[in-house]
Coordinates of N, CA and C in Angstrom, one line a residue:
X1106 N 32.0 -16.0 -35.5 CA 31.2 -15.9 -34.3 C 29.9 -15.2 -34.5
X1107 N 28.9 -15.6 -33.7 CA 27.6 -15.0 -33.8 C 27.2 -14.4 -32.4
X1108 N 26.7 -13.2 -32.4 CA 26.3 -12.6 -31.1 C 24.8 -12.5 -31.1
X1109 N 24.2 -12.8 -30.0 CA 22.8 -12.8 -29.8 C 22.4 -11.9 -28.6
X1110 N 21.5 -11.0 -28.8 CA 21.1 -10.1 -27.7 C 19.6 -10.1 -27.6
X1111 N 19.1 -10.6 -26.4 CA 17.7 -10.6 -26.2 C 17.2 -9.4 -25.5
X1112 N 15.9 -9.0 -25.7 CA 15.3 -7.9 -25.1 C 13.8 -8.2 -25.0
X1113 N 13.1 -7.3 -24.2 CA 11.7 -7.4 -24.1 C 11.1 -8.1 -22.9
X1114 N 11.9 -8.6 -22.1 CA 11.4 -9.2 -20.9 C 10.9 -8.2 -19.9
X1115 N 10.2 -8.7 -18.8 CA 9.7 -7.8 -17.8 C 8.8 -8.5 -16.9
X1116 N 8.0 -7.7 -16.1 CA 7.1 -8.2 -15.2 C 5.7 -8.0 -15.8
X1117 N 4.9 -9.1 -15.8 CA 3.5 -9.0 -16.3 C 2.6 -9.8 -15.5
X1118 N 1.3 -9.4 -15.5 CA 0.4 -10.2 -14.7 C -0.1 -11.4 -15.5
X1119 N -0.5 -12.4 -14.8 CA -1.0 -13.6 -15.4 C -2.1 -13.3 -16.4
X1120 N -2.0 -14.0 -17.5 CA -2.9 -13.7 -18.6 C -2.4 -12.7 -19.6
X1121 N -1.4 -12.0 -19.3 CA -0.8 -10.9 -20.1 C 0.1 -11.5 -21.2
X1122 N 0.7 -10.5 -21.9 CA 1.6 -10.9 -23.1 C 2.8 -10.0 -23.1
X1123 N 3.8 -10.5 -23.7 CA 5.1 -9.8 -24.0 C 5.6 -10.2 -25.4
X1124 N 6.4 -9.4 -25.9 CA 7.1 -9.8 -27.1 C 8.6 -9.7 -26.9
X1125 N 9.3 -10.8 -27.0 CA 10.7 -10.9 -26.8 C 11.4 -10.8 -28.1
X1126 N 12.5 -10.2 -28.2 CA 13.3 -10.1 -29.4 C 14.7 -10.6 -29.2
X1127 N 15.3 -11.1 -30.3 CA 16.7 -11.6 -30.2 C 17.3 -11.1 -31.5
X1128 N 18.3 -10.1 -31.3 CA 19.0 -9.5 -32.4 C 20.3 -10.3 -32.6
X1129 N 20.5 -10.8 -33.8 CA 21.6 -11.6 -34.2 C 22.6 -10.8 -35.0
X1130 N 23.9 -10.9 -34.7 CA 24.9 -10.2 -35.5 C 26.1 -11.1 -35.6
X1131 N 27.0 -10.6 -36.5 CA 28.2 -11.4 -36.8 C 28.0 -12.3 -38.0
X1132 N 28.5 -13.5 -37.9 CA 28.4 -14.5 -39.0 C 27.1 -15.2 -39.0
X1133 N 26.0 -14.5 -39.1 CA 24.7 -15.1 -39.0 C 24.4 -16.1 -40.1
X1134 N 25.1 -15.8 -41.3 CA 24.9 -16.7 -42.4 C 25.4 -18.1 -42.1
X1135 N 26.2 -18.3 -41.1 CA 26.6 -19.7 -40.7 C 25.6 -20.4 -39.9
X1136 N 24.5 -19.8 -39.5 CA 23.5 -20.5 -38.7 C 22.3 -20.8 -39.6
X1137 N 21.6 -21.8 -39.2 CA 20.4 -22.3 -39.9 C 19.1 -22.3 -39.1
X1138 N 19.3 -22.5 -37.8 CA 18.2 -22.7 -36.9 C 18.3 -21.8 -35.7
X1139 N 17.2 -21.1 -35.4 CA 17.1 -20.3 -34.2 C 16.1 -20.9 -33.2
X1140 N 16.3 -20.7 -31.9 CA 15.4 -21.3 -30.9 C 15.3 -20.4 -29.7
X1141 N 14.3 -20.6 -29.0 CA 14.1 -20.1 -27.6 C 14.1 -21.2 -26.6
X1142 N 14.9 -21.0 -25.5 CA 14.9 -21.9 -24.4 C 14.5 -21.0 -23.2
X1143 N 14.2 -21.6 -22.1 CA 14.0 -20.9 -20.8 C 14.5 -21.7 -19.7
X1144 N 14.8 -21.0 -18.6 CA 15.3 -21.7 -17.4 C 14.7 -21.0 -16.2
X1145 N 13.9 -21.7 -15.5 CA 13.3 -21.2 -14.2 C 14.2 -21.5 -13.1
X1146 N 14.0 -20.8 -12.0 CA 14.9 -21.0 -10.8 C 14.9 -22.4 -10.3
X1147 N 16.0 -23.0 -10.1 CA 16.1 -24.4 -9.6 C 15.8 -25.5 -10.6
X1148 N 15.6 -25.1 -11.9 CA 15.2 -26.1 -12.9 C 16.2 -26.1 -14.0
X1149 N 16.2 -27.1 -14.8 CA 17.1 -27.2 -16.0 C 16.5 -26.3 -17.1
X1150 N 17.4 -25.9 -18.0 CA 17.0 -25.2 -19.1 C 16.1 -26.0 -20.0
X1151 N 15.0 -25.5 -20.5 CA 14.1 -26.3 -21.3 C 13.8 -25.6 -22.7
X1152 N 13.5 -26.4 -23.7 CA 13.2 -26.0 -25.0 C 11.8 -25.3 -25.0
X1153 N 11.7 -24.2 -25.7 CA 10.5 -23.5 -25.9 C 10.0 -23.7 -27.3
X1154 N 10.8 -23.3 -28.3 CA 10.4 -23.5 -29.7 C 11.6 -23.1 -30.6
X1155 N 11.4 -23.4 -31.9 CA 12.5 -23.1 -32.8 C 11.9 -22.9 -34.2
X1156 N 12.8 -22.3 -35.1 CA 12.4 -22.0 -36.4 C 13.7 -21.9 -37.2
X1157 N 13.6 -22.3 -38.5 CA 14.8 -22.1 -39.4 C 14.7 -20.8 -40.1
X1158 N 15.9 -20.3 -40.5 CA 15.9 -19.0 -41.2 C 15.2 -19.1 -42.5
X1159 N 15.2 -20.2 -43.2 CA 14.6 -20.3 -44.5 C 13.2 -20.9 -44.5
X1160 N 12.8 -21.6 -43.5 CA 11.5 -22.2 -43.4 C 10.5 -21.4 -42.7
X1161 N 9.2 -21.6 -42.9 CA 8.2 -20.9 -42.3 C 7.5 -21.5 -41.1
X1162 N 7.9 -22.8 -40.8 CA 7.3 -23.5 -39.8 C 8.0 -23.4 -38.5
X1163 N 7.3 -23.1 -37.4 CA 7.9 -23.1 -36.1 C 7.5 -24.3 -35.3
X1164 N 8.3 -24.7 -34.4 CA 8.0 -25.9 -33.6 C 8.0 -25.5 -32.2
X1165 N 7.1 -26.1 -31.4 CA 7.0 -25.7 -30.0 C 6.9 -26.9 -29.0
X1166 N 7.3 -26.6 -27.8 CA 7.2 -27.5 -26.7 C 5.7 -27.6 -26.4
X1167 N 5.3 -28.7 -25.9 CA 3.8 -28.9 -25.6 C 3.3 -27.9 -24.6
X1168 N 4.2 -27.5 -23.7 CA 3.8 -26.6 -22.6 C 3.4 -25.2 -23.1
X1169 N 3.9 -24.9 -24.2 CA 3.7 -23.5 -24.7 C 2.9 -23.4 -26.0
X1170 N 2.7 -24.6 -26.7 CA 2.0 -24.6 -28.0 C 0.6 -24.0 -27.8
X1171 N 0.3 -23.1 -28.7 CA -1.0 -22.4 -28.7 C -1.0 -21.1 -27.9
X1172 N 0.0 -20.9 -27.1 CA 0.1 -19.6 -26.3 C 1.3 -18.8 -26.8
X1173 N 2.4 -19.4 -27.3 CA 3.6 -18.7 -27.7 C 3.7 -18.8 -29.2
X1174 N 4.3 -17.7 -29.8 CA 4.5 -17.7 -31.3 C 5.9 -17.2 -31.6
X1175 N 6.5 -18.0 -32.4 CA 7.9 -17.6 -32.9 C 7.8 -17.1 -34.3
X1176 N 8.6 -16.1 -34.5 CA 8.7 -15.6 -35.9 C 10.1 -15.0 -36.1
X1177 N 10.4 -14.7 -37.3 CA 11.8 -14.1 -37.6 C 11.7 -13.1 -38.7
X1178 N 12.5 -12.1 -38.6 CA 12.7 -11.1 -39.7 C 14.1 -11.3 -40.3
X1179 N 14.1 -11.9 -41.4 CA 15.5 -12.2 -42.0 C 16.2 -11.0 -42.3
X1180 N 15.5 -10.0 -42.8 CA 16.2 -8.7 -43.2 C 16.9 -8.0 -42.0
X1181 N 16.3 -8.2 -40.8 CA 16.8 -7.6 -39.6 C 17.6 -8.6 -38.8
X1182 N 17.7 -9.8 -39.2 CA 18.4 -10.8 -38.4 C 17.9 -10.9 -37.0
X1183 N 16.6 -10.9 -36.9 CA 16.0 -10.8 -35.6 C 14.9 -11.9 -35.4
X1184 N 15.0 -12.5 -34.3 CA 14.0 -13.6 -33.9 C 13.1 -13.0 -32.8
X1185 N 11.8 -13.4 -32.9 CA 10.8 -12.9 -32.0 C 10.1 -14.1 -31.3
X1186 N 9.7 -13.8 -30.1 CA 8.8 -14.7 -29.3 C 7.7 -13.9 -28.7
X1187 N 6.5 -14.1 -29.1 CA 5.4 -13.5 -28.5 C 4.8 -14.6 -27.5
X1188 N 4.9 -14.1 -26.2 CA 4.4 -15.0 -25.2 C 3.1 -14.4 -24.7
X1189 N 2.0 -15.2 -24.7 CA 0.7 -14.7 -24.3 C 0.0 -15.7 -23.4
X1190 N -1.1 -15.3 -22.9 CA -1.8 -16.1 -21.9 C -0.8 -16.6 -20.8
X1191 N 0.0 -15.7 -20.3 CA 1.1 -16.1 -19.4 C 0.6 -16.6 -18.1
X1192 N 1.3 -17.6 -17.6 CA 1.0 -18.2 -16.3 C 2.2 -18.0 -15.4
X1193 N 2.0 -18.1 -14.1 CA 3.1 -17.9 -13.2 C 4.3 -18.9 -13.5
X1194 N 3.9 -20.1 -13.9 CA 4.9 -21.1 -14.2 C 5.7 -20.8 -15.5
X1195 N 5.4 -19.7 -16.2 CA 6.2 -19.3 -17.3 C 7.3 -18.4 -16.9
X1196 N 7.4 -18.0 -15.6 CA 8.4 -17.2 -15.1 C 9.8 -17.9 -15.3
X1197 N 10.7 -17.2 -15.9 CA 12.0 -17.8 -16.2 C 12.9 -16.8 -16.9
X1198 N 14.1 -17.1 -17.1 CA 15.0 -16.4 -18.0 C 14.9 -17.1 -19.3
X1199 N 14.6 -16.2 -20.3 CA 14.4 -16.7 -21.7 C 15.7 -16.5 -22.5
X1200 N 16.2 -17.5 -23.1 CA 17.4 -17.4 -23.9 C 17.1 -17.7 -25.4
X1201 N 17.8 -16.9 -26.2 CA 17.8 -17.1 -27.6 C 19.1 -18.0 -28.0
X1202 N 18.9 -18.9 -28.9 CA 20.0 -19.7 -29.3 C 20.1 -19.9 -30.8
X1203 N 21.3 -20.1 -31.4 CA 21.4 -20.3 -32.8 C 22.3 -21.6 -33.0
X1204 N 21.9 -22.3 -34.1 CA 22.6 -23.5 -34.4 C 23.1 -23.5 -35.8
X1205 N 24.2 -24.1 -36.1 CA 24.7 -24.2 -37.4 C 23.9 -25.3 -38.2
X1206 N 23.4 -26.2 -37.4 CA 22.7 -27.3 -38.0 C 21.3 -26.8 -38.4
X1207 N 20.8 -27.5 -39.5 CA 19.4 -27.3 -39.9 C 18.5 -28.3 -39.2
X1208 N 17.7 -27.8 -38.3 CA 16.9 -28.6 -37.4 C 15.5 -28.4 -37.7
X1209 N 14.8 -29.5 -38.1 CA 13.4 -29.5 -38.4 C 12.7 -30.3 -37.4
X1210 N 11.6 -29.8 -36.8 CA 10.9 -30.5 -35.8 C 11.3 -30.1 -34.4
X1211 N 10.6 -30.7 -33.4 CA 10.9 -30.4 -32.0 C 12.2 -31.1 -31.6
X1212 N 13.2 -30.3 -31.3 CA 14.5 -30.9 -30.8 C 14.8 -30.2 -29.5
X1213 N 14.5 -31.0 -28.4 CA 14.6 -30.3 -27.1 C 16.0 -30.2 -26.5
X1214 N 17.0 -30.8 -27.1 CA 18.3 -30.7 -26.5 C 18.9 -29.4 -26.8
X1215 N 19.6 -28.8 -25.8 CA 20.3 -27.6 -26.0 C 21.7 -27.8 -26.5
X1216 N 22.1 -29.0 -26.6 CA 23.5 -29.3 -27.0 C 23.7 -29.1 -28.5
X1217 N 22.6 -29.0 -29.2 CA 22.7 -28.8 -30.7 C 23.0 -27.4 -31.0
X1218 N 22.8 -26.5 -30.1 CA 22.9 -25.1 -30.4 C 24.3 -24.6 -30.1
X1219 N 24.8 -23.7 -31.0 CA 26.2 -23.3 -30.9 C 26.4 -21.9 -30.2
X1220 N 25.4 -21.1 -30.3 CA 25.5 -19.7 -29.8 C 24.3 -19.4 -28.9
X1221 N 24.6 -18.6 -27.9 CA 23.6 -18.3 -26.9 C 23.6 -16.8 -26.5
X1222 N 22.4 -16.3 -26.3 CA 22.4 -14.9 -25.7 C 22.5 -14.9 -24.2
X1223 N 22.4 -13.7 -23.7 CA 22.6 -13.6 -22.2 C 21.3 -13.8 -21.4
X1224 N 20.2 -13.8 -22.2 CA 18.9 -14.1 -21.5 C 18.2 -12.8 -21.1
X1225 N 16.8 -12.9 -21.1 CA 16.0 -11.8 -20.6 C 15.0 -12.4 -19.7
X1226 N 14.8 -11.7 -18.5 CA 13.9 -12.2 -17.5 C 12.4 -11.9 -17.8
X1227 N 11.6 -13.0 -17.6 CA 10.2 -12.8 -17.7 C 9.6 -13.3 -16.4
X1228 N 8.9 -12.4 -15.7 CA 8.3 -12.7 -14.4 C 6.8 -12.5 -14.5
X1229 N 6.0 -13.5 -14.2 CA 4.6 -13.5 -14.3 C 4.0 -13.5 -12.9
X1230 N 3.3 -12.5 -12.5 CA 2.7 -12.4 -11.2 C 1.3 -12.9 -11.3
X1231 N 0.9 -13.5 -10.2 CA -0.5 -14.1 -10.1 C -1.5 -13.1 -9.5

């Protein structure tokens, strides 16, 4: 099993930034791909971006590309998401996810991911 714990959410004004973290523990060696998803009230969960543990390339949804940055610290088993130039429509619960599969490129389906965190709320005020 793999446990994922997100942190770093909060309330921020439009145009501001936050850094979200996702600490992974347990059998992290069984996972190959990490991702961020988000879910706004009344909407389906949507893909934000992903990265593999061994690769350096991150992949992003069109809606966040250029504003959000994913990185990971393998030594700390931690995934990060820097969210910047925030807009009110970025308000959502942000989830960290881990997949056993090695996923390269934009893969928007959440069904590929095996483990999920509890989420962290990001609220952007206008």
